[in-house]
JSON list of C-alpha atoms in Angstrom, two decimals:
[
{"chain": "A", "resi": 1, "resn": "MET", "atom": "CA", "xyz": [229.76, 39.59, 80.82]},
{"chain": "A", "resi": 2, "resn": "HIS", "atom": "CA", "xyz": [226.08, 38.73, 81.34]},
{"chain": "A", "resi": 3, "resn": "ILE", "atom": "CA", "xyz": [224.44, 39.15, 77.93]},
{"chain": "A", "resi": 4, "resn": "PRO", "atom": "CA", "xyz": [221.00, 40.76, 78.11]},
{"chain": "A", "resi": 5, "resn": "ASP", "atom": "CA", "xyz": [218.16, 39.86, 75.84]},
{"chain": "A", "resi": 6, "resn": "GLY", "atom": "CA", "xyz": [218.05, 41.51, 72.46]},
{"chain": "A", "resi": 7, "resn": "PHE", "atom": "CA", "xyz": [221.83, 41.38, 71.85]},
{"chain": "A", "resi": 8, "resn": "LEU", "atom": "CA", "xyz": [222.10, 37.97, 70.21]},
{"chain": "A", "resi": 9, "resn": "SER", "atom": "CA", "xyz": [220.86, 37.14, 66.74]},
{"chain": "A", "resi": 10, "resn": "ASN", "atom": "CA", "xyz": [218.20, 34.35, 66.44]},
{"chain": "A", "resi": 11, "resn": "PRO", "atom": "CA", "xyz": [220.70, 31.76, 65.05]},
{"chain": "A", "resi": 12, "resn": "VAL", "atom": "CA", "xyz": [223.16, 32.38, 67.85]},
{"chain": "A", "resi": 13, "resn": "MET", "atom": "CA", "xyz": [220.41, 32.42, 70.46]},
{"chain": "A", "resi": 14, "resn": "VAL", "atom": "CA", "xyz": [218.92, 29.15, 69.28]},
{"chain": "A", "resi": 15, "resn": "THR", "atom": "CA", "xyz": [222.26, 27.41, 68.89]},
{"chain": "A", "resi": 16, "resn": "THR", "atom": "CA", "xyz": [223.59, 28.51, 72.39]},
{"chain": "A", "resi": 17, "resn": "ASN", "atom": "CA", "xyz": [220.33, 27.49, 74.12]},
{"chain": "A", "resi": 18, "resn": "ALA", "atom": "CA", "xyz": [220.28, 24.09, 72.46]},
{"chain": "A", "resi": 19, "resn": "ALA", "atom": "CA", "xyz": [223.93, 23.49, 73.28]},
{"chain": "A", "resi": 20, "resn": "ALA", "atom": "CA", "xyz": [223.41, 24.53, 76.87]},
{"chain": "A", "resi": 21, "resn": "LEU", "atom": "CA", "xyz": [220.40, 22.30, 77.31]},
{"chain": "A", "resi": 22, "resn": "VAL", "atom": "CA", "xyz": [222.25, 19.25, 75.97]},
{"chain": "A", "resi": 23, "resn": "THR", "atom": "CA", "xyz": [225.22, 19.97, 78.18]},
{"chain": "A", "resi": 24, "resn": "LEU", "atom": "CA", "xyz": [223.08, 20.39, 81.30]},
{"chain": "A", "resi": 25, "resn": "GLY", "atom": "CA", "xyz": [221.35, 17.17, 80.58]},
{"chain": "A", "resi": 26, "resn": "ALA", "atom": "CA", "xyz": [224.60, 15.31, 80.30]},
{"chain": "A", "resi": 27, "resn": "ALA", "atom": "CA", "xyz": [225.91, 16.96, 83.46]},
{"chain": "A", "resi": 28, "resn": "VAL", "atom": "CA", "xyz": [222.81, 15.92, 85.43]},
{"chain": "A", "resi": 29, "resn": "LYS", "atom": "CA", "xyz": [223.30, 12.24, 84.42]},
{"chain": "A", "resi": 30, "resn": "LYS", "atom": "CA", "xyz": [226.97, 12.33, 85.35]},
{"chain": "A", "resi": 31, "resn": "VAL", "atom": "CA", "xyz": [226.46, 14.06, 88.67]},
{"chain": "A", "resi": 32, "resn": "LYS", "atom": "CA", "xyz": [224.00, 11.36, 89.72]},
{"chain": "A", "resi": 33, "resn": "GLY", "atom": "CA", "xyz": [226.78, 8.80, 89.50]},
{"chain": "A", "resi": 34, "resn": "GLU", "atom": "CA", "xyz": [229.50, 11.01, 90.98]},
{"chain": "A", "resi": 35, "resn": "LEU", "atom": "CA", "xyz": [228.10, 12.58, 94.11]},
{"chain": "A", "resi": 36, "resn": "GLU", "atom": "CA", "xyz": [226.66, 10.79, 97.16]},
{"chain": "A", "resi": 37, "resn": "GLU", "atom": "CA", "xyz": [223.32, 11.86, 98.44]},
{"chain": "A", "resi": 38, "resn": "ARG", "atom": "CA", "xyz": [224.84, 13.50, 101.58]},
{"chain": "A", "resi": 39, "resn": "GLN", "atom": "CA", "xyz": [226.99, 15.64, 99.33]},
{"chain": "A", "resi": 40, "resn": "ILE", "atom": "CA", "xyz": [224.13, 17.14, 97.42]},
{"chain": "A", "resi": 41, "resn": "PRO", "atom": "CA", "xyz": [223.52, 19.92, 100.00]},
{"chain": "A", "resi": 42, "resn": "LEU", "atom": "CA", "xyz": [227.11, 21.16, 99.35]},
{"chain": "A", "resi": 43, "resn": "MET", "atom": "CA", "xyz": [225.99, 22.06, 95.85]},
{"chain": "A", "resi": 44, "resn": "GLY", "atom": "CA", "xyz": [223.35, 24.33, 97.37]},
{"chain": "A", "resi": 45, "resn": "VAL", "atom": "CA", "xyz": [225.87, 25.88, 99.70]},
{"chain": "A", "resi": 46, "resn": "ALA", "atom": "CA", "xyz": [228.26, 26.47, 96.85]},
{"chain": "A", "resi": 47, "resn": "ALA", "atom": "CA", "xyz": [225.58, 28.03, 94.77]},
{"chain": "A", "resi": 48, "resn": "ALA", "atom": "CA", "xyz": [224.58, 30.38, 97.57]},
{"chain": "A", "resi": 49, "resn": "PHE", "atom": "CA", "xyz": [228.21, 31.36, 98.21]},
{"chain": "A", "resi": 50, "resn": "ILE", "atom": "CA", "xyz": [228.81, 32.09, 94.51]},
{"chain": "A", "resi": 51, "resn": "PHE", "atom": "CA", "xyz": [225.55, 33.97, 94.14]},
{"chain": "A", "resi": 52, "resn": "ALA", "atom": "CA", "xyz": [226.56, 36.24, 97.12]},
{"chain": "A", "resi": 53, "resn": "ALA", "atom": "CA", "xyz": [230.17, 36.63, 95.93]},
{"chain": "A", "resi": 54, "resn": "GLN", "atom": "CA", "xyz": [229.09, 37.73, 92.46]},
{"chain": "A", "resi": 55, "resn": "MET", "atom": "CA", "xyz": [227.07, 40.56, 94.00]},
{"chain": "A", "resi": 56, "resn": "LEU", "atom": "CA", "xyz": [230.35, 42.19, 95.27]},
{"chain": "A", "resi": 57, "resn": "ASN", "atom": "CA", "xyz": [231.83, 44.43, 92.64]},
{"chain": "A", "resi": 58, "resn": "PHE", "atom": "CA", "xyz": [235.24, 45.96, 92.59]},
{"chain": "A", "resi": 59, "resn": "PRO", "atom": "CA", "xyz": [236.32, 48.97, 90.41]},
{"chain": "A", "resi": 60, "resn": "ILE", "atom": "CA", "xyz": [238.31, 48.68, 87.29]},
{"chain": "A", "resi": 61, "resn": "ILE", "atom": "CA", "xyz": [239.81, 51.22, 84.95]},
{"chain": "A", "resi": 62, "resn": "GLY", "atom": "CA", "xyz": [237.56, 53.56, 83.02]},
{"chain": "A", "resi": 63, "resn": "GLY", "atom": "CA", "xyz": [234.63, 53.37, 85.44]},
{"chain": "A", "resi": 64, "resn": "THR", "atom": "CA", "xyz": [233.94, 49.74, 84.75]},
{"chain": "A", "resi": 65, "resn": "SER", "atom": "CA", "xyz": [233.68, 47.16, 87.58]},
{"chain": "A", "resi": 66, "resn": "GLY", "atom": "CA", "xyz": [234.15, 43.47, 87.88]},
{"chain": "A", "resi": 67, "resn": "HIS", "atom": "CA", "xyz": [233.18, 40.58, 90.22]},
{"chain": "A", "resi": 68, "resn": "VAL", "atom": "CA", "xyz": [234.53, 37.07, 90.97]},
{"chain": "A", "resi": 69, "resn": "LEU", "atom": "CA", "xyz": [233.08, 34.35, 88.80]},
{"chain": "A", "resi": 70, "resn": "GLY", "atom": "CA", "xyz": [233.63, 31.33, 91.12]},
{"chain": "A", "resi": 71, "resn": "GLY", "atom": "CA", "xyz": [233.36, 28.71, 88.36]},
{"chain": "A", "resi": 72, "resn": "LEU", "atom": "CA", "xyz": [236.73, 27.07, 88.83]},
{"chain": "A", "resi": 73, "resn": "LEU", "atom": "CA", "xyz": [236.43, 27.07, 92.69]},
{"chain": "A", "resi": 74, "resn": "ALA", "atom": "CA", "xyz": [233.13, 25.23, 92.35]},
{"chain": "A", "resi": 75, "resn": "ALA", "atom": "CA", "xyz": [234.73, 22.70, 90.04]},
{"chain": "A", "resi": 76, "resn": "LEU", "atom": "CA", "xyz": [237.61, 22.12, 92.40]},
{"chain": "A", "resi": 77, "resn": "LEU", "atom": "CA", "xyz": [235.17, 21.50, 95.29]},
{"chain": "A", "resi": 78, "resn": "LEU", "atom": "CA", "xyz": [232.41, 19.62, 93.55]},
{"chain": "A", "resi": 79, "resn": "GLY", "atom": "CA", "xyz": [233.91, 18.31, 90.33]},
{"chain": "A", "resi": 80, "resn": "PRO", "atom": "CA", "xyz": [233.36, 19.83, 86.89]},
{"chain": "A", "resi": 81, "resn": "ASN", "atom": "CA", "xyz": [229.97, 18.39, 86.13]},
{"chain": "A", "resi": 82, "resn": "ALA", "atom": "CA", "xyz": [228.41, 19.49, 89.43]},
{"chain": "A", "resi": 83, "resn": "ALA", "atom": "CA", "xyz": [230.05, 22.89, 88.95]},
{"chain": "A", "resi": 84, "resn": "VAL", "atom": "CA", "xyz": [228.23, 23.32, 85.66]},
{"chain": "A", "resi": 85, "resn": "LEU", "atom": "CA", "xyz": [224.94, 22.77, 87.33]},
{"chain": "A", "resi": 86, "resn": "VAL", "atom": "CA", "xyz": [225.73, 25.12, 90.31]},
{"chain": "A", "resi": 87, "resn": "MET", "atom": "CA", "xyz": [226.87, 27.92, 88.01]},
{"chain": "A", "resi": 88, "resn": "SER", "atom": "CA", "xyz": [223.76, 27.46, 85.79]},
{"chain": "A", "resi": 89, "resn": "VAL", "atom": "CA", "xyz": [221.50, 27.73, 88.74]},
{"chain": "A", "resi": 90, "resn": "VAL", "atom": "CA", "xyz": [223.28, 30.95, 89.79]},
{"chain": "A", "resi": 91, "resn": "LEU", "atom": "CA", "xyz": [222.87, 32.41, 86.36]},
{"chain": "A", "resi": 92, "resn": "ILE", "atom": "CA", "xyz": [219.21, 31.44, 86.17]},
{"chain": "A", "resi": 93, "resn": "LEU", "atom": "CA", "xyz": [218.48, 33.07, 89.53]},
{"chain": "A", "resi": 94, "resn": "GLN", "atom": "CA", "xyz": [220.40, 36.23, 88.52]},
{"chain": "A", "resi": 95, "resn": "ALA", "atom": "CA", "xyz": [218.35, 36.48, 85.36]},
{"chain": "A", "resi": 96, "resn": "LEU", "atom": "CA", "xyz": [215.01, 35.89, 87.06]},
{"chain": "A", "resi": 97, "resn": "LEU", "atom": "CA", "xyz": [215.50, 37.93, 90.20]},
{"chain": "A", "resi": 98, "resn": "PHE", "atom": "CA", "xyz": [217.80, 40.77, 89.15]},
{"chain": "A", "resi": 99, "resn": "ASN", "atom": "CA", "xyz": [217.50, 40.89, 85.37]},
{"chain": "A", "resi": 100, "resn": "ASP", "atom": "CA", "xyz": [221.25, 40.29, 85.32]},
{"chain": "A", "resi": 101, "resn": "GLY", "atom": "CA", "xyz": [221.50, 38.56, 81.94]},
{"chain": "A", "resi": 102, "resn": "GLY", "atom": "CA", "xyz": [218.52, 37.81, 79.62]},
{"chain": "A", "resi": 103, "resn": "ILE", "atom": "CA", "xyz": [216.25, 34.91, 79.81]},
{"chain": "A", "resi": 104, "resn": "LEU", "atom": "CA", "xyz": [216.53, 34.18, 76.07]},
{"chain": "A", "resi": 105, "resn": "ALA", "atom": "CA", "xyz": [220.35, 34.62, 76.41]},
{"chain": "A", "resi": 106, "resn": "LEU", "atom": "CA", "xyz": [220.65, 32.11, 79.20]},
{"chain": "A", "resi": 107, "resn": "GLY", "atom": "CA", "xyz": [222.11, 29.51, 76.90]},
{"chain": "A", "resi": 108, "resn": "ALA", "atom": "CA", "xyz": [224.97, 31.77, 75.90]},
{"chain": "A", "resi": 109, "resn": "ASN", "atom": "CA", "xyz": [225.56, 32.85, 79.48]},
{"chain": "A", "resi": 110, "resn": "ILE", "atom": "CA", "xyz": [225.66, 29.27, 80.72]},
{"chain": "A", "resi": 111, "resn": "ILE", "atom": "CA", "xyz": [228.06, 28.31, 77.89]},
{"chain": "A", "resi": 112, "resn": "ASN", "atom": "CA", "xyz": [230.40, 31.25, 78.71]},
{"chain": "A", "resi": 113, "resn": "MET", "atom": "CA", "xyz": [230.44, 31.11, 82.48]},
{"chain": "A", "resi": 114, "resn": "ALA", "atom": "CA", "xyz": [229.28, 27.60, 83.50]},
{"chain": "A", "resi": 115, "resn": "ILE", "atom": "CA", "xyz": [230.78, 25.42, 80.73]},
{"chain": "A", "resi": 116, "resn": "ILE", "atom": "CA", "xyz": [233.86, 27.36, 79.71]},
{"chain": "A", "resi": 117, "resn": "GLY", "atom": "CA", "xyz": [234.46, 29.11, 82.97]},
{"chain": "A", "resi": 118, "resn": "SER", "atom": "CA", "xyz": [233.94, 25.86, 85.10]},
{"chain": "A", "resi": 119, "resn": "TRP", "atom": "CA", "xyz": [234.14, 22.68, 83.08]},
{"chain": "A", "resi": 120, "resn": "CYS", "atom": "CA", "xyz": [236.76, 23.62, 80.47]},
{"chain": "A", "resi": 121, "resn": "CYS", "atom": "CA", "xyz": [238.97, 25.52, 82.88]},
{"chain": "A", "resi": 122, "resn": "TYR", "atom": "CA", "xyz": [238.90, 22.60, 85.38]},
{"chain": "A", "resi": 123, "resn": "TRP", "atom": "CA", "xyz": [240.53, 20.45, 82.77]},
{"chain": "A", "resi": 124, "resn": "ILE", "atom": "CA", "xyz": [243.08, 23.15, 82.02]},
{"chain": "A", "resi": 125, "resn": "TYR", "atom": "CA", "xyz": [243.73, 23.13, 85.76]},
{"chain": "A", "resi": 126, "resn": "ARG", "atom": "CA", "xyz": [244.37, 19.35, 85.59]},
{"chain": "A", "resi": 127, "resn": "TRP", "atom": "CA", "xyz": [246.61, 19.62, 82.60]},
{"chain": "A", "resi": 128, "resn": "LEU", "atom": "CA", "xyz": [248.63, 22.55, 84.30]},
{"chain": "A", "resi": 129, "resn": "THR", "atom": "CA", "xyz": [248.93, 20.53, 87.50]},
{"chain": "A", "resi": 130, "resn": "LYS", "atom": "CA", "xyz": [250.63, 17.73, 85.65]},
{"chain": "A", "resi": 131, "resn": "LEU", "atom": "CA", "xyz": [252.74, 20.14, 83.50]},
{"chain": "A", "resi": 132, "resn": "CYS", "atom": "CA", "xyz": [254.18, 22.44, 86.17]},
{"chain": "A", "resi": 133, "resn": "ARG", "atom": "CA", "xyz": [253.58, 20.18, 89.26]},
{"chain": "A", "resi": 134, "resn": "ASN", "atom": "CA", "xyz": [252.59, 23.23, 91.25]},
{"chain": "A", "resi": 135, "resn": "GLU", "atom": "CA", "xyz": [248.97, 23.20, 92.26]},
{"chain": "A", "resi": 136, "resn": "THR", "atom": "CA", "xyz": [248.86, 26.92, 93.37]},
{"chain": "A", "resi": 137, "resn": "ILE", "atom": "CA", "xyz": [250.16, 28.08, 89.99]},
{"chain": "A", "resi": 138, "resn": "ALA", "atom": "CA", "xyz": [247.76, 25.78, 88.17]},
{"chain": "A", "resi": 139, "resn": "VAL", "atom": "CA", "xyz": [244.81, 27.17, 90.20]},
{"chain": "A", "resi": 140, "resn": "ALA", "atom": "CA", "xyz": [245.79, 30.78, 89.66]},
{"chain": "A", "resi": 141, "resn": "ILE", "atom": "CA", "xyz": [246.32, 30.46, 85.87]},
{"chain": "A", "resi": 142, "resn": "SER", "atom": "CA", "xyz": [243.09, 28.41, 85.46]},
{"chain": "A", "resi": 143, "resn": "ALA", "atom": "CA", "xyz": [241.02, 30.86, 87.54]},
{"chain": "A", "resi": 144, "resn": "TRP", "atom": "CA", "xyz": [242.47, 33.77, 85.53]},
{"chain": "A", "resi": 145, "resn": "LEU", "atom": "CA", "xyz": [241.56, 31.95, 82.27]},
{"chain": "A", "resi": 146, "resn": "SER", "atom": "CA", "xyz": [238.10, 31.21, 83.42]},
{"chain": "A", "resi": 147, "resn": "VAL", "atom": "CA", "xyz": [237.32, 34.85, 83.36]},
{"chain": "A", "resi": 148, "resn": "VAL", "atom": "CA", "xyz": [239.31, 35.75, 80.20]},
{"chain": "A", "resi": 149, "resn": "LEU", "atom": "CA", "xyz": [238.00, 32.84, 78.08]},
{"chain": "A", "resi": 150, "resn": "SER", "atom": "CA", "xyz": [234.47, 33.44, 79.17]},
{"chain": "A", "resi": 151, "resn": "ALA", "atom": "CA", "xyz": [234.75, 37.11, 78.13]},
{"chain": "A", "resi": 152, "resn": "ILE", "atom": "CA", "xyz": [236.20, 36.16, 74.78]},
{"chain": "A", "resi": 153, "resn": "ALA", "atom": "CA", "xyz": [233.40, 33.66, 74.20]},
{"chain": "A", "resi": 154, "resn": "CYS", "atom": "CA", "xyz": [230.90, 36.42, 75.03]},
{"chain": "A", "resi": 155, "resn": "ALA", "atom": "CA", "xyz": [232.63, 38.84, 72.71]},
{"chain": "A", "resi": 156, "resn": "LEU", "atom": "CA", "xyz": [232.56, 36.28, 69.84]},
{"chain": "A", "resi": 157, "resn": "GLU", "atom": "CA", "xyz": [228.82, 35.67, 70.32]},
{"chain": "A", "resi": 158, "resn": "LEU", "atom": "CA", "xyz": [228.16, 39.47, 70.20]},
{"chain": "A", "resi": 159, "resn": "ALA", "atom": "CA", "xyz": [230.36, 39.81, 67.15]},
{"chain": "A", "resi": 160, "resn": "ILE", "atom": "CA", "xyz": [228.64, 36.94, 65.24]},
{"chain": "A", "resi": 161, "resn": "SER", "atom": "CA", "xyz": [225.32, 38.46, 66.16]},
{"chain": "A", "resi": 162, "resn": "GLY", "atom": "CA", "xyz": [226.41, 41.79, 64.50]},
{"chain": "A", "resi": 163, "resn": "VAL", "atom": "CA", "xyz": [226.26, 43.81, 67.67]},
{"chain": "A", "resi": 164, "resn": "ALA", "atom": "CA", "xyz": [229.89, 44.95, 67.51]},
{"chain": "A", "resi": 165, "resn": "PRO", "atom": "CA", "xyz": [232.86, 44.50, 65.15]},
{"chain": "A", "resi": 166, "resn": "LEU", "atom": "CA", "xyz": [234.94, 41.40, 65.91]},
{"chain": "A", "resi": 167, "resn": "PHE", "atom": "CA", "xyz": [238.30, 43.20, 66.05]},
{"chain": "A", "resi": 168, "resn": "ALA", "atom": "CA", "xyz": [236.96, 45.84, 68.39]},
{"chain": "A", "resi": 169, "resn": "VAL", "atom": "CA", "xyz": [234.85, 43.86, 70.92]},
{"chain": "A", "resi": 170, "resn": "VAL", "atom": "CA", "xyz": [237.24, 40.91, 71.43]},
{"chain": "A", "resi": 171, "resn": "PRO", "atom": "CA", "xyz": [240.37, 42.93, 72.40]},
{"chain": "A", "resi": 172, "resn": "MET", "atom": "CA", "xyz": [238.23, 45.33, 74.56]},
{"chain": "A", "resi": 173, "resn": "MET", "atom": "CA", "xyz": [236.57, 42.44, 76.48]},
{"chain": "A", "resi": 174, "resn": "ALA", "atom": "CA", "xyz": [239.78, 40.43, 76.80]},
{"chain": "A", "resi": 175, "resn": "THR", "atom": "CA", "xyz": [241.75, 43.45, 78.17]},
{"chain": "A", "resi": 176, "resn": "ILE", "atom": "CA", "xyz": [239.15, 44.50, 80.72]},
{"chain": "A", "resi": 177, "resn": "HIS", "atom": "CA", "xyz": [238.58, 40.94, 81.92]},
{"chain": "A", "resi": 178, "resn": "ALA", "atom": "CA", "xyz": [242.36, 40.14, 82.02]},
{"chain": "A", "resi": 179, "resn": "ILE", "atom": "CA", "xyz": [242.44, 42.68, 84.88]},
{"chain": "A", "resi": 180, "resn": "ILE", "atom": "CA", "xyz": [239.31, 41.15, 86.54]},
{"chain": "A", "resi": 181, "resn": "GLY", "atom": "CA", "xyz": [240.90, 37.79, 86.20]},
{"chain": "A", "resi": 182, "resn": "VAL", "atom": "CA", "xyz": [243.70, 38.77, 88.51]},
{"chain": "A", "resi": 183, "resn": "GLY", "atom": "CA", "xyz": [241.16, 39.27, 91.28]},
{"chain": "A", "resi": 184, "resn": "GLU", "atom": "CA", "xyz": [239.53, 35.94, 90.42]},
{"chain": "A", "resi": 185, "resn": "ALA", "atom": "CA", "xyz": [242.86, 34.22, 90.63]},
{"chain": "A", "resi": 186, "resn": "LEU", "atom": "CA", "xyz": [243.71, 35.77, 93.97]},
{"chain": "A", "resi": 187, "resn": "VAL", "atom": "CA", "xyz": [240.37, 34.97, 95.56]},
{"chain": "A", "resi": 188, "resn": "THR", "atom": "CA", "xyz": [240.30, 31.39, 94.14]},
{"chain": "A", "resi": 189, "resn": "VAL", "atom": "CA", "xyz": [243.82, 30.55, 95.31]},
{"chain": "A", "resi": 190, "resn": "ALA", "atom": "CA", "xyz": [243.13, 31.95, 98.78]},
{"chain": "A", "resi": 191, "resn": "ALA", "atom": "CA", "xyz": [239.75, 30.20, 99.10]},
{"chain": "A", "resi": 192, "resn": "PHE", "atom": "CA", "xyz": [241.03, 26.87, 97.76]},
{"chain": "A", "resi": 193, "resn": "ALA", "atom": "CA", "xyz": [244.07, 26.92, 100.07]},
{"chain": "A", "resi": 194, "resn": "PHE", "atom": "CA", "xyz": [241.89, 27.74, 103.11]},
{"chain": "A", "resi": 195, "resn": "ILE", "atom": "CA", "xyz": [239.36, 24.95, 102.30]},
{"chain": "A", "resi": 196, "resn": "LYS", "atom": "CA", "xyz": [242.18, 22.40, 101.73]},
{"chain": "A", "resi": 197, "resn": "ARG", "atom": "CA", "xyz": [243.76, 23.34, 105.08]},
{"chain": "A", "resi": 198, "resn": "THR", "atom": "CA", "xyz": [240.62, 23.30, 107.13]},
{"chain": "A", "resi": 199, "resn": "LYS", "atom": "CA", "xyz": [238.21, 20.92, 105.33]},
{"chain": "A", "resi": 200, "resn": "ALA", "atom": "CA", "xyz": [240.24, 18.86, 102.86]},
{"chain": "A", "resi": 201, "resn": "GLU", "atom": "CA", "xyz": [237.46, 16.29, 102.63]},
{"chain": "A", "resi": 202, "resn": "LEU", "atom": "CA", "xyz": [235.29, 18.83, 100.75]},
{"chain": "A", "resi": 203, "resn": "VAL", "atom": "CA", "xyz": [237.70, 18.89, 97.75]},
{"chain": "A", "resi": 204, "resn": "ARG", "atom": "CA", "xyz": [236.50, 16.56, 95.07]},
{"chain": "A", "resi": 205, "resn": "GLY", "atom": "CA", "xyz": [238.06, 18.21, 92.06]}
]
């Protein structure tokens, strides 16, 4: 799902980078008013955990592999705005240290995995919690969607850039990541339940 450099057209690259910068700036302002100073280190811990968790890949059909995203879990623990910053830091480090995602494509990757995968899916979780009144189901569905929607956004960016046909890349990415999303849902539900049971004060989302 990490888009390398050279895959996005110039208009898509410029647009996604600009949108990501504006969103990150807004998130920084909001986080300053949301988190207390003593809670800031938790963002670093969350970033380190997600960075390590994303290094663990599990096999999928056809020789492909997947890894957990962690965006929704970060939003549940830190709030959606802080989660955007945490996920963005993880993506930047992955691009700089491991060439996992391009530097010029950072805007697109941040939009896909930090904004859609964390911020948007957090509000889906809130809506589902009110709708079905079952937090576990809401977490599971939202975590699954965080992977699937991020993958669809990635596919759309590639299609608009002319890398692959729209009606080929979108179904392929959605299908593969629908399977990966099951693992994301299981991990997120288990981790969130454990944290709520042992350290409920850490849950801000």
